[in-house]
Short mmCIF file of C-alpha atoms in Angstrom, two decimals:
data_model
loop_
_atom_site.label_atom_id
_atom_site.label_comp_id
_atom_site.label_asym_id
_atom_site.label_seq_id
_atom_site.Cartn_x
_atom_site.Cartn_y
_atom_site.Cartn_z
CA MET A 1 -0.06 -0.06 -0.11
CA ALA A 2 1.29 3.41 -0.91
CA TYR A 3 0.91 6.65 1.07
CA LYS A 4 -1.79 8.55 -0.70
CA SER A 5 -3.00 10.57 2.09
CA LEU A 6 -0.34 12.64 3.68
CA LEU A 7 -0.79 15.19 6.71
CA SER A 8 1.53 17.76 8.42
CA VAL A 9 0.18 19.87 11.52
CA VAL A 10 1.85 23.22 11.70
CA THR A 11 1.75 25.23 15.17
CA ASP A 12 4.98 27.14 15.04
CA LEU A 13 6.54 28.76 11.86
CA ARG A 14 9.99 28.39 12.89
CA PHE A 15 9.78 24.61 12.40
CA ALA A 16 7.51 24.35 9.38
CA ASP A 17 9.67 24.43 6.29
CA ALA A 18 11.34 21.00 6.80
CA PRO A 19 8.10 19.00 7.22
CA LEU A 20 6.11 20.94 4.53
CA ALA A 21 9.06 20.34 1.99
CA ALA A 22 9.34 16.65 2.81
CA MET A 23 5.43 16.17 2.47
CA ALA A 24 5.43 17.94 -0.99
CA THR A 25 8.42 15.96 -2.14
CA LEU A 26 6.68 12.46 -1.10
CA ALA A 27 3.11 13.85 -2.48
CA GLU A 28 4.74 14.68 -5.77
CA ALA A 29 6.79 11.21 -6.02
CA GLY A 30 3.77 9.14 -5.17
CA ASP A 31 1.00 11.03 -6.49
CA ALA A 32 -0.46 11.67 -3.17
CA HIS A 33 -2.51 14.43 -1.64
CA ALA A 34 -0.78 16.62 0.86
CA ASP A 35 -3.00 18.24 3.66
CA ALA A 36 -1.70 21.04 6.16
CA LEU A 37 -3.57 21.60 9.42
CA CYS A 38 -2.49 24.95 10.62
CA LEU A 39 -3.31 25.51 14.27
CA GLY A 40 -3.11 28.45 16.36
CA VAL A 41 -2.48 27.55 20.07
CA ASP A 42 -4.14 29.00 23.08
CA ARG A 43 -1.30 28.06 25.51
CA THR A 44 -3.10 29.65 28.53
CA GLN A 45 -4.65 27.35 31.11
CA THR A 46 -7.77 28.78 31.93
CA GLY A 47 -8.57 26.36 34.59
CA TYR A 48 -5.66 28.03 36.63
CA TYR A 49 -7.20 31.47 36.45
CA TYR A 50 -7.80 33.00 39.64
CA ALA A 51 -11.49 33.57 40.63
CA GLY A 52 -13.20 36.55 39.21
CA ALA A 53 -10.51 36.87 36.32
CA ASN A 54 -11.48 39.17 33.69
CA ALA A 55 -13.02 37.53 30.57
CA MET A 56 -11.16 40.14 28.27
CA VAL A 57 -8.21 38.09 29.09
CA LEU A 58 -9.55 34.88 27.53
CA GLN A 59 -10.77 37.11 24.59
CA GLU A 60 -7.35 38.40 24.15
CA THR A 61 -5.62 35.07 24.11
CA LEU A 62 -8.18 33.48 21.48
CA GLN A 63 -7.77 36.60 19.23
CA ARG A 64 -3.99 36.07 19.32
CA ALA A 65 -4.64 32.35 18.55
CA HIS A 66 -6.88 33.07 15.66
CA ALA A 67 -4.03 35.66 14.34
CA GLU A 68 -1.48 33.01 14.58
CA ALA A 69 -3.50 30.30 12.79
CA ALA A 70 -4.17 32.89 9.90
CA GLU A 71 -0.65 33.65 9.68
CA ILE A 72 0.65 29.92 9.68
CA GLN A 73 -1.98 29.05 7.12
CA GLU A 74 -0.75 32.00 4.78
CA HIS A 75 2.82 30.80 4.82
CA VAL A 76 1.78 27.27 4.33
CA ASN A 77 -0.19 28.16 1.29
CA ALA A 78 2.56 30.15 -0.34
CA THR A 79 4.89 27.25 0.39
CA LEU A 80 2.69 24.46 -0.87
CA GLY A 81 1.65 26.60 -3.75
CA ARG A 82 5.27 26.77 -5.05
CA THR A 83 5.37 22.99 -5.25
CA GLY A 84 3.92 20.54 -7.73
CA ALA A 85 1.98 18.43 -5.25
CA ARG A 86 -1.78 18.51 -5.00
CA TRP A 87 -2.54 20.16 -1.57
CA ALA A 88 -4.97 21.82 0.63
CA SER A 89 -4.86 23.40 4.02
CA ASP A 90 -7.21 23.96 7.01
CA LYS A 91 -6.92 26.26 9.96
CA GLY A 92 -8.47 26.36 13.56
CA VAL A 93 -7.65 27.18 17.26
CA VAL A 94 -6.96 24.76 19.94
CA GLN A 95 -6.39 24.87 23.69
CA LEU A 96 -3.17 23.33 24.59
CA ALA A 97 -4.75 20.82 26.88
CA ASP A 98 -7.14 19.68 24.10
CA ILE A 99 -4.52 19.50 21.19
CA GLY A 100 -4.66 15.62 21.22
CA ARG A 101 -8.20 15.39 20.32
CA HIS A 102 -8.02 17.58 17.40
CA VAL A 103 -4.85 16.36 15.87
CA GLY A 104 -5.99 12.72 16.59
CA PHE A 105 -9.00 13.12 14.59
CA HIS A 106 -7.44 14.48 11.39
CA ALA A 107 -4.59 12.09 11.91
CA ARG A 108 -6.59 8.82 11.66
CA PHE A 109 -7.55 9.60 8.16
CA ALA A 110 -3.92 10.12 6.98
CA ASP A 111 -1.61 7.33 5.79
CA LEU A 112 1.19 9.27 7.02
CA VAL A 113 1.86 12.21 9.33
CA VAL A 114 5.05 14.48 8.48
CA LEU A 115 6.17 16.44 11.68
CA PRO A 116 9.07 18.26 12.68
CA ARG A 117 11.37 17.31 15.53
CA PRO A 118 9.50 17.59 18.79
CA TYR A 119 12.68 18.04 21.18
CA GLY A 120 14.97 20.75 21.18
CA LYS A 121 15.84 24.27 21.34
CA ASP A 122 12.79 26.66 21.39
CA ARG A 123 10.40 23.62 21.03
CA GLY A 124 7.10 24.45 22.75
CA PRO A 125 5.00 21.60 24.49
CA GLU A 126 2.52 21.64 21.69
CA VAL A 127 5.15 20.12 19.38
CA GLU A 128 5.52 17.05 21.42
CA ALA A 129 2.01 16.67 22.06
CA VAL A 130 1.01 16.70 18.31
CA VAL A 131 3.50 13.66 17.65
CA GLU A 132 2.00 11.88 20.47
CA ALA A 133 -1.67 12.73 19.32
CA ALA A 134 -0.89 11.35 15.79
CA LEU A 135 0.63 8.36 17.16
CA PHE A 136 -1.85 7.33 19.94
CA GLU A 137 -5.22 9.10 19.17
CA GLY A 138 -4.85 8.95 15.62
CA ARG A 139 -3.12 5.51 15.23
CA ALA A 140 -1.04 6.89 12.24
CA PRO A 141 2.62 6.45 11.47
CA VAL A 142 4.70 9.44 11.85
CA LEU A 143 7.77 10.51 9.83
CA VAL A 144 9.90 12.86 11.93
CA VAL A 145 11.84 15.10 9.92
CA PRO A 146 15.06 17.09 11.07
CA ASP A 147 15.20 20.62 10.58
CA THR A 148 18.15 20.44 8.02
CA GLY A 149 17.23 16.91 6.87
CA ALA A 150 15.84 16.08 3.31
CA VAL A 151 13.51 13.11 2.68
CA LYS A 152 14.07 10.84 -0.22
CA PRO A 153 10.91 9.18 -1.61
CA GLU A 154 12.95 6.00 -2.35
CA PRO A 155 15.63 5.98 0.21
CA GLU A 156 18.63 4.01 -0.75
CA THR A 157 19.64 2.59 2.82
CA VAL A 158 17.20 2.04 5.61
CA LEU A 159 17.91 1.31 9.07
CA VAL A 160 15.14 -0.83 11.07
CA ALA A 161 15.81 -1.14 14.70
CA TRP A 162 14.49 -4.58 15.79
CA ASN A 163 14.01 -5.78 19.49
CA GLU A 164 11.17 -8.27 18.76
CA SER A 165 8.60 -5.76 20.39
CA ALA A 166 5.03 -5.39 19.04
CA GLU A 167 5.77 -1.55 18.46
CA ALA A 168 8.70 -2.47 16.09
CA MET A 169 6.62 -5.12 14.15
CA THR A 170 3.92 -2.26 13.77
CA ALA A 171 6.37 0.14 12.51
CA ILE A 172 7.94 -2.13 10.06
CA ARG A 173 4.48 -3.06 8.72
CA LYS A 174 3.53 0.43 8.24
CA ALA A 175 6.88 1.62 6.75
CA LEU A 176 6.67 -1.29 3.93
CA PRO A 177 6.15 1.33 0.97
CA PHE A 178 9.57 2.97 2.04
CA LEU A 179 11.27 -0.73 2.52
CA LYS A 180 10.02 -2.07 -0.66
CA THR A 181 11.72 0.86 -2.67
CA ALA A 182 14.96 0.82 -0.68
CA LYS A 183 18.31 -0.79 -2.20
CA VAL A 184 18.92 -2.45 1.23
CA VAL A 185 17.16 -2.29 4.56
CA ARG A 186 19.54 -3.08 7.42
CA ILE A 187 17.86 -5.12 10.41
CA VAL A 188 19.84 -3.64 13.38
CA VAL A 189 19.60 -6.08 16.46
CA ILE A 190 21.41 -4.71 19.46
CA ASP A 191 22.38 -7.03 22.32
CA PRO A 192 19.79 -9.84 21.58
CA PRO A 193 18.80 -11.82 24.51
CA ALA A 194 20.64 -14.99 25.00
CA HIS A 195 17.37 -16.87 25.81
CA GLY A 196 15.04 -15.38 23.56
CA PRO A 197 12.80 -16.82 20.68
CA GLU A 198 15.26 -15.65 18.02
CA ARG A 199 18.59 -16.36 19.90
CA SER A 200 20.07 -18.60 17.12
CA ASP A 201 19.19 -16.37 14.36
CA PRO A 202 18.59 -12.58 15.53
CA GLY A 203 16.38 -10.96 12.95
CA GLY A 204 16.33 -13.96 10.62
CA LEU A 205 12.50 -14.55 10.67
CA LEU A 206 11.98 -10.69 10.10
CA GLY A 207 14.44 -10.83 7.26
CA GLN A 208 12.51 -13.61 5.68
CA MET A 209 9.19 -11.88 5.94
CA LEU A 210 10.64 -8.86 4.22
CA ALA A 211 12.24 -10.86 1.43
CA ARG A 212 9.05 -12.23 0.48
CA HIS A 213 8.08 -8.74 -0.13
CA GLY A 214 10.92 -8.11 -2.59
CA VAL A 215 12.90 -6.31 0.12
CA THR A 216 16.78 -6.85 0.20
CA CYS A 217 17.84 -7.26 3.84
CA GLU A 218 21.17 -7.35 5.71
CA ILE A 219 21.19 -8.16 9.35
CA ASP A 220 23.62 -6.12 11.94
CA VAL A 221 23.85 -7.54 15.35
CA LEU A 222 25.53 -4.87 17.38
CA SER A 223 26.92 -4.33 20.83
CA LYS A 224 25.68 -1.79 23.09
CA THR A 225 28.82 -0.13 23.43
CA LEU A 226 27.43 3.32 24.30
CA ASN A 227 25.15 4.20 26.99
CA ARG A 228 21.92 4.45 25.17
CA VAL A 229 20.42 2.46 22.43
CA SER A 230 19.45 5.32 20.45
CA ASP A 231 23.08 6.45 20.27
CA VAL A 232 24.27 2.96 18.98
CA ILE A 233 21.51 3.27 16.28
CA ASN A 234 22.53 6.85 15.39
CA ARG A 235 26.05 6.06 15.09
CA HIS A 236 25.20 2.98 12.76
CA ALA A 237 22.92 5.22 10.84
CA SER A 238 25.88 7.68 10.12
CA ASP A 239 28.46 4.76 9.61
CA THR A 240 26.18 3.08 6.89
CA GLY A 241 24.94 6.34 5.26
CA ALA A 242 21.17 5.34 6.00
CA ASP A 243 18.56 7.72 4.71
CA LEU A 244 15.94 6.84 6.90
CA VAL A 245 15.36 5.00 10.48
CA VAL A 246 12.54 2.86 11.14
CA MET A 247 11.44 2.19 14.95
CA GLY A 248 8.57 1.40 17.19
CA ALA A 249 7.50 4.26 19.29
CA TYR A 250 7.30 4.57 22.89
CA GLY A 251 7.79 0.99 24.20
CA HIS A 252 7.80 2.18 27.73
CA SER A 253 4.92 4.77 28.95
CA ARG A 254 5.16 8.14 27.82
CA PHE A 255 5.49 9.58 31.39
CA ARG A 256 8.45 7.38 31.83
CA GLU A 257 10.00 8.50 28.93
CA ALA A 258 9.37 11.95 29.53
CA ILE A 259 10.90 11.65 33.17
CA LEU A 260 13.48 9.24 32.53
CA GLY A 261 14.21 9.33 28.91
CA GLY A 262 13.86 6.46 26.43
CA ALA A 263 15.04 5.26 23.02
CA THR A 264 12.36 7.17 21.36
CA ARG A 265 12.74 10.71 23.17
CA ASN A 266 16.54 10.27 22.64
CA MET A 267 16.19 9.41 19.08
CA LEU A 268 14.01 12.32 18.19
CA GLU A 269 16.44 14.55 20.01
CA LYS A 270 19.42 13.41 18.38
CA ALA A 271 18.80 11.73 14.80
CA ALA A 272 20.38 13.57 11.83
CA VAL A 273 17.96 11.51 9.32
CA PRO A 274 14.20 11.11 9.19
CA VAL A 275 12.92 8.84 11.65
CA PHE A 276 9.75 6.58 10.89
CA LEU A 277 7.64 5.83 13.78
CA ALA A 278 4.47 3.81 14.67
CA HIS A 279 3.04 2.58 18.08
#
């Protein structure tokens, strides 16, 4: 199945250009439709207003959010209008606490959601909330694009992070349109368990499954020589010249990853290439 309905959610113009360009590139190459949701975010937490707060304060924040949404849509229309893709845009205003419901509704009708990196300098909480809403409420795969990273519609080398988890398998199945066009897919297994079901042939059954789809696979069994699994994957992606990394998202709870860190969060903080995620 090809990706025919693409979606990008824009809440901040500072991080809009990379995902919009990536979405347009994928739409042109795959004869797909690109949709952009332009959101003005009301970042005030009205539930915390002191008793008797003036309603003019709320009105002011809503007007600001409407103006922000209009500015974002104007930029998005100009950007996508310069491409050869079929596209449409929509705008709206959401409160920060309710952003998940709105993004999730639109994401469920998309084959692929293209978004900016959610962590890093000047990223507000809404950027992370959009990624999580697409994954959990929308149940859609997400392609996270670095600020300076270009997306290849037909990547030559794809790294697949394989740890036998349900999340990893979901991501691999949803990434098949990319995997089937790649020249080589490298299945990366880091410190496979000595007593696991694949102990005698780590990644072998996955390689067999993908080979039946016409995917050329190689299996790389690596040691965890760095503190974090994500660091090992990022280094291997650099060493092999990978164009894309495919991995399951949030194998631990989002709360645990937010407080203690985790492979998903660390990967999205440091990855220099696009990362394909699914949960």
